[in-house]
Amino acid sequence: MAGTSPELVPDPAEIRCVRDVEALAGQALPASVADFVAGGSDAETSLAANRAALDSVFVEPRVLRAAGDVRTDTRLLGRDCAQPVAIAPLAYHRLVHPDGELATARAARAAGIPFTVSTLSSVPIEDVVAEGGDVWFQLYWPRDRAATFELVRRAERAGCVGLVLTVDVPWMGRRLRDVRNEFALPAGVGAAHFAGATAAEVAGSGASALATHTAQAFEPALTWDDLAELRRRCELPLVVKGILAPEDAERAAGLGADAIVVSNHGGRQLDGAVPPVHRVAAVRAAVAERCQVLLDSGIRGGLDVLRALALGADGVLLGRPTLWGLACGGQAGLDRVLALLAQELRDALGLAGCRTPGEARQLRTVLGAERGDR
Amino acid sequence: MAGTSPELVPDPAEIRCVRDVEALAGQALPASVADFVAGGSDAETSLAANRAALDSVFVEPRVLRAAGDVRTDTRLLGRDCAQPVAIAPLAYHRLVHPDGELATARAARAAGIPFTVSTLSSVPIEDVVAEGGDVWFQLYWPRDRAATFELVRRAERAGCVGLVLTVDVPWMGRRLRDVRNEFALPAGVGAAHFAGATAAEVAGSGASALATHTAQAFEPALTWDDLAELRRRCELPLVVKGILAPEDAERAAGLGADAIVVSNHGGRQLDGAVPPVHRVAAVRAAVAERCQVLLDSGIRGGLDVLRALALGADGVLLGRPTLWGLACGGQAGLDRVLALLAQELRDALGLAGCRTPGEARQLRTVLGAERGDR
Amino acid sequence: MAGTSPELVPDPAEIRCVRDVEALAGQALPASVADFVAGGSDAETSLAANRAALDSVFVEPRVLRAAGDVRTDTRLLGRDCAQPVAIAPLAYHRLVHPDGELATARAARAAGIPFTVSTLSSVPIEDVVAEGGDVWFQLYWPRDRAATFELVRRAERAGCVGLVLTVDVPWMGRRLRDVRNEFALPAGVGAAHFAGATAAEVAGSGASALATHTAQAFEPALTWDDLAELRRRCELPLVVKGILAPEDAERAAGLGADAIVVSNHGGRQLDGAVPPVHRVAAVRAAVAERCQVLLDSGIRGGLDVLRALALGADGVLLGRPTLWGLACGGQAGLDRVLALLAQELRDALGLAGCRTPGEARQLRTVLGAERGDR
Amino acid sequence: MAGTSPELVPDPAEIRCVRDVEALAGQALPASVADFVAGGSDAETSLAANRAALDSVFVEPRVLRAAGDVRTDTRLLGRDCAQPVAIAPLAYHRLVHPDGELATARAARAAGIPFTVSTLSSVPIEDVVAEGGDVWFQLYWPRDRAATFELVRRAERAGCVGLVLTVDVPWMGRRLRDVRNEFALPAGVGAAHFAGATAAEVAGSGASALATHTAQAFEPALTWDDLAELRRRCELPLVVKGILAPEDAERAAGLGADAIVVSNHGGRQLDGAVPPVHRVAAVRAAVAERCQVLLDSGIRGGLDVLRALALGADGVLLGRPTLWGLACGGQAGLDRVLALLAQELRDALGLAGCRTPGEARQLRTVLGAERGDR
């Protein structure tokens, strides 16, 4: 990690709330890596809208319901977890810390929440699972169909307890920060699951090397038939990530998905895609309780988890703050982020009069101005 | 009050409107005390939203109704008062002026409005009541149940004319300004009603000492049964403070509450809680005239009182401006604030064509953009 | 006009649109006078909201209707005028130019529009009428009832062709700029219709001398009976100015008003009063065609006139830009403002596909975000 | 092009997205020319609102529909084109580059999209058509009726494949930037289709020379009968440009228009005109599939094309970015803009789950706050 020196590693004790970690990580990371993590596609309209939409959700708390005795634990994909939160799939954790996905796995295990390992992990899935804790495997579908099912079997054999199929990436969105930076993977960071050409090797001028690699490696034309086949051939609980249309959610549930992730990919795929906050209630209405509903894109603290629950979700995925936490000293930084998240969620649940995440699903929400009354 | 010097005490004559007092107090107070008074919880979303919501309420004035002859007096909890305003419960007035709650009591008496003394008063309730005027006692429910009813009896014996049960504080909201400041009570300021460990004594690193003390001292798991028991065992008119859900308001009224305070605790408890401005009409519809409805959180002048009345409230609680007034020279500063509030309210009522606060409840309101058309 | 020197008089040719005149006048006027003209009451919420509301009105133009042949003339109070615009009543024109209301009268006559002379004119009504053109007289109702009807008769005798009763000023709104400036009339400027104490003579510390004078001189408790009596005793067409509630408009029409001015007094009376833009359609629906409907508060160019017409008004009053024009060299400056207004209105009508102001009343409007999509 | 030197010509490779080109062109162009291109009329309310309205349109993408195989080609006016985009009519391309409309024609041909040549072209239509590609001719209707139909026949003879009648310019909107700049055509740039007085020759003080010329040359009072006659006498597919009212769209379709351009002329005609984004769905509903519907005003990239399609349009016109592209080195700059537009559109279609522009018309849209959630 050229450009970072030990002096710049932030003290995790300086992090007083989950939001704090973005600025601290920004000091620790090389600018182009910070951009890669923080950026969105095109004009970053959806990136900004995701936060504005969350901030616009106001909750109507209840009182006198003995909420002092708060529990944050719940069940995701049929297994206990300490918070209604899973670590979102994120490529190349070693970009932000040498321990990479190993540190993430340790922090997630310590926090008692599932960790979704990306197809583009910089550490092999077997090594990650060996750290213990619940691991889900995220699947980008290689153009080589045999390789796809080989990857799935590899995840099963490694001991993963969930499979997450990403359906909103026929190719990578055009992330202009990376294009302007001509961003490529630094030496020593690569896709551990791919023996062949890595992103670093296809870097070229005027482009994001990662986008080029993604376009070459993965299938851009997935169909509902592919999902059905995957469902038949995969024994793990199946999550479909990247759905915004209620009709698509219903179809995925009908094909046997165990969970839907309502997401616009953190504003990194279709710029102008509606923030998931505005679709989660409609998706819930479409699938009822046939599958779980998770919200992803913009979560930055415990209040956001409460908002997601109140809107009808079973839980959330935590994306960028994971990498920002790792950037603050590795596992110690992420430990701090996940501990604060738990504390903030317990706080938000209790102050809203809820003893469990499930009770939060009964809260009424009031939509403020799109700018969130700020 | 280390950090303040006499030269910095503002001249009350410089205060031309209630809003002016915030900036003047900011000059007179140590930064950490100013933060403690002004701050909200977490991202201060609700703190900002409270003002934005008030600013978004536009009133439709009426004309030719002989409104020149304006009276601002009304009745709260069955007793006359000069304005539809009571001083909100606020902890530790001695933080901002050595005279503390005694000065507040004198100013409230002079202005003819009730003063709510906090459980966390820095002056004993008996001394406050001795200053004359209507005093209400605010109750945080100690974990020691016997101590709770002892406190209630103490308030009754002292001569209080109302009891205000706060129901939105299972524990203190996470106020990041105080956390970053590691805020603790200065020497000489403490909770007058508690002989044991005070907040000052539990101050620790990386935390708000007051939050720690609150968590240790008070019951986090109150229920509707507790409210019912309090109603049976307390002879004073009973106010339930911190309700936003109409269903909760209805239940409190059904249990015999004499008034409801629609409040998100000035944005200091659940961040993201809906501004009370957006709930007061629904609360009024739920309770009809079975109990009084007061609005609290964000009131900064006579126009805000008019807005509250037009939305359906019987009156408001005045919070932070009370402490800001005290910070400007003690009673003289607060006298000025309350006199300006009366003048602004008379002005607003008359210009809206209303001769009494009651007539203002008939005004039509128009909601501007959430940012209040500004 | 201490503080202005001839060098600072702007060249009217520098004024390229009506809006330009505000900044130019700001350079020419003493700060306290500029504040008196530009300011609103209290937090200036309504002042800002008036513009935001106008900016939020988008017009749906029509095409291929031979609109090249545009006429801006119409009829107000039964008489021809060159634009659907009258000069609003404004106190003390001599504050901004020595020629005062005489210059205004000449410019209004040249532009072919009515000029409303204020009760607080700095030039006697007879001298103003002698300049020619249609003059309306604005009535503040003196506490001395006999003086009221004497003023009305004086206006009739002088040759006024309309009487405008202001009903939104039981007393002056609290304009904090004037309070902070301790604003009083300079020597040589006074209320020409009052022989006794003038505003200059009652100036005091910490207050606006004009507000004090208004409170002393005028009746704060007018009623509908007063309006009825005025209607019986006044032979001129009668305009009721300062109505926002449709019910009040209907009642005024029922009592024989020839026109209603939907206005929040330019944000100078009740702060927080709804912008008239949001009430004009409801007022029109309430009075149908029983009387004319004029809009006042925030008009800053021909587009605003078009917006008012499209919302259902018959015309507008032009307030502050009148004084700003006068401040730019007297009649020459105001001539420029009124010529630009005519040009802008012709432009707006034609580009909207309307040949007359009457056709503009058929346009559809679309309300953008309250901030006017800007 | 006095004021530009070769050093300032931007490198097209620096353009990473269509939006980039505005700032780059701003560096290359003389300020008054940049103002002429970028400016809107009056307060530029509609200019700003056009972007805000587009930014407020959020799209609900679909998934698993094999969208990797994206095609952007479609049919406009019955002919194939590579994108659902035509170059909007824009006057005097030689203002921004010496090659003028010839360079535009080459770039449009290379990109496979139609180019609309303005009546006020700085290059004769015959020379433009000779460059190949589909050319449409835009008609401003001269006051001399015979000259009008002579122009139409000239366009037909030259080989144009579409005629675009502009109906929102009875005269030019008042563009204050040009007025303040006293903008006139530089020597060597003129209206190639007019032998007589050119705009340059009528330049005067305090005015836009182009506005003066337009007012003198063109018919300000067109009617529906004129459109009907044009339809009878013109054999080309006919486009009516500048409609916002659904009733007008319906009437145009009824008279045989092959396409409607929903447009407020880029905010350059009636300031305060509703953004076309807010009218395109109503226009589509009014005309159903009887004619094509194009959207113009504010398009700045592929996402905006997707938004237009999702709102119900068949395509868009690309205005200012055309001239900004030309300003960046002539054809090479515009080539880059059009290539990026194609890339952005393919990206947006695919990421939204659409294989063709036609499929995008089935997408659901969600309107964010008028500020577009930004």
PDB file of C-alpha atoms in Angstrom, chain A residues 16-17 19-20 55 57-68 70 303 306-307 340 343 346-348 350-352 364 366 369 371-374, chain B residues 42-43 45 48-49 52 167 170-171 173-174 176 180 206 220-224 227 242 244-248 269-275 279 370-371:
ATOM      1  CA  ARG A  16     -17.114   7.630  18.099  1.00  0.00           C
ATOM      2  CA  CYS A  17     -19.813   6.533  15.664  1.00  0.00           C
ATOM      3  CA  ARG A  19     -20.017   7.518  10.322  1.00  0.00           C
ATOM      4  CA  ASP A  20     -16.687   8.741  11.713  1.00  0.00           C
ATOM      5  CA  ASP A  55     -32.194  10.642   5.901  1.00  0.00           C
ATOM      6  CA  VAL A  57     -37.120   8.359   6.671  1.00  0.00           C
ATOM      7  CA  PHE A  58     -38.376   9.469  10.050  1.00  0.00           C
ATOM      8  CA  VAL A  59     -39.502   6.909  12.587  1.00  0.00           C
ATOM      9  CA  GLU A  60     -42.408   7.203  15.012  1.00  0.00           C
ATOM     10  CA  PRO A  61     -41.118   5.751  18.283  1.00  0.00           C
ATOM     11  CA  ARG A  62     -43.403   4.003  20.801  1.00  0.00           C
ATOM     12  CA  VAL A  63     -43.207   4.318  24.573  1.00  0.00           C
ATOM     13  CA  LEU A  64     -43.753   2.437  27.826  1.00  0.00           C
ATOM     14  CA  ARG A  65     -43.093  -0.961  26.299  1.00  0.00           C
ATOM     15  CA  ALA A  66     -40.299  -2.088  28.621  1.00  0.00           C
ATOM     16  CA  ALA A  67     -37.810  -1.530  25.837  1.00  0.00           C
ATOM     17  CA  GLY A  68     -34.885  -1.221  28.199  1.00  0.00           C
ATOM     18  CA  VAL A  70     -33.215  -4.748  24.163  1.00  0.00           C
ATOM     19  CA  LEU A 303     -30.296   4.314  12.935  1.00  0.00           C
ATOM     20  CA  LEU A 306     -33.756   0.743  12.385  1.00  0.00           C
ATOM     21  CA  ARG A 307     -35.051   2.639   9.360  1.00  0.00           C
ATOM     22  CA  LEU A 340     -20.397   0.754  17.484  1.00  0.00           C
ATOM     23  CA  GLN A 343     -24.367  -0.172  20.249  1.00  0.00           C
ATOM     24  CA  ARG A 346     -29.426  -1.297  20.526  1.00  0.00           C
ATOM     25  CA  ASP A 347     -29.763   2.410  21.271  1.00  0.00           C
ATOM     26  CA  ALA A 348     -32.073   3.050  18.329  1.00  0.00           C
ATOM     27  CA  GLY A 350     -34.646   0.877  22.699  1.00  0.00           C
ATOM     28  CA  LEU A 351     -35.307   4.557  22.122  1.00  0.00           C
ATOM     29  CA  ALA A 352     -37.918   3.580  19.543  1.00  0.00           C
ATOM     30  CA  ARG A 364     -44.672   3.650  11.469  1.00  0.00           C
ATOM     31  CA  VAL A 366     -42.967   9.311   8.006  1.00  0.00           C
ATOM     32  CA  ALA A 369     -38.646  15.963   2.301  1.00  0.00           C
ATOM     33  CA  ARG A 371     -33.483  15.873   1.591  1.00  0.00           C
ATOM     34  CA  GLY A 372     -34.390  14.362   4.889  1.00  0.00           C
ATOM     35  CA  ASP A 373     -35.414  17.543   6.656  1.00  0.00           C
ATOM     36  CA  ARG A 374     -31.787  18.595   6.878  1.00  0.00           C
TER      37      ARG A 374
ATOM     38  CA  ASP B  42     -26.254  10.957  16.788  1.00  0.00           C
ATOM     39  CA  ALA B  43     -26.244  12.798  13.443  1.00  0.00           C
ATOM     40  CA  THR B  45     -31.050  14.655  12.067  1.00  0.00           C
ATOM     41  CA  ALA B  48     -32.381  19.956  12.366  1.00  0.00           C
ATOM     42  CA  ALA B  49     -35.685  18.478  11.257  1.00  0.00           C
ATOM     43  CA  ALA B  52     -37.268  22.658   9.314  1.00  0.00           C
ATOM     44  CA  VAL B 167     -41.431   8.426  28.870  1.00  0.00           C
ATOM     45  CA  PRO B 170     -35.081   4.551  28.858  1.00  0.00           C
ATOM     46  CA  TRP B 171     -31.543   5.919  28.777  1.00  0.00           C
ATOM     47  CA  GLY B 173     -29.576   9.304  23.584  1.00  0.00           C
ATOM     48  CA  ARG B 174     -26.025   9.154  22.330  1.00  0.00           C
ATOM     49  CA  LEU B 176     -21.814  12.817  20.219  1.00  0.00           C
ATOM     50  CA  ARG B 180     -16.295  13.881  22.097  1.00  0.00           C
ATOM     51  CA  GLY B 206     -14.537   8.500  26.000  1.00  0.00           C
ATOM     52  CA  PRO B 220     -34.989   1.684  31.472  1.00  0.00           C
ATOM     53  CA  ALA B 221     -38.023  -0.538  31.133  1.00  0.00           C
ATOM     54  CA  LEU B 222     -41.116   1.433  32.116  1.00  0.00           C
ATOM     55  CA  THR B 223     -44.525   0.079  31.127  1.00  0.00           C
ATOM     56  CA  TRP B 224     -48.093   1.250  30.831  1.00  0.00           C
ATOM     57  CA  LEU B 227     -48.058   4.837  34.366  1.00  0.00           C
ATOM     58  CA  GLY B 242     -42.362  12.292  24.990  1.00  0.00           C
ATOM     59  CA  LEU B 244     -45.282  10.853  19.132  1.00  0.00           C
ATOM     60  CA  ALA B 245     -47.581   7.946  18.203  1.00  0.00           C
ATOM     61  CA  PRO B 246     -51.298   8.767  18.288  1.00  0.00           C
ATOM     62  CA  GLU B 247     -52.017   5.312  19.698  1.00  0.00           C
ATOM     63  CA  ASP B 248     -49.734   6.040  22.644  1.00  0.00           C
ATOM     64  CA  GLN B 269     -33.179  10.936  22.225  1.00  0.00           C
ATOM     65  CA  LEU B 270     -33.932   8.810  19.134  1.00  0.00           C
ATOM     66  CA  ASP B 271     -32.192  10.496  16.250  1.00  0.00           C
ATOM     67  CA  GLY B 272     -34.450  10.076  13.246  1.00  0.00           C
ATOM     68  CA  ALA B 273     -37.572  10.394  15.386  1.00  0.00           C
ATOM     69  CA  VAL B 274     -40.282  12.253  13.516  1.00  0.00           C
ATOM     70  CA  PRO B 275     -40.559  15.957  14.398  1.00  0.00           C
ATOM     71  CA  ARG B 279     -47.617  14.383  14.688  1.00  0.00           C
ATOM     72  CA  GLU B 370     -40.043  20.612   4.205  1.00  0.00           C
ATOM     73  CA  ARG B 371     -37.357  23.261   4.158  1.00  0.00           C
TER      74      ARG B 371
END
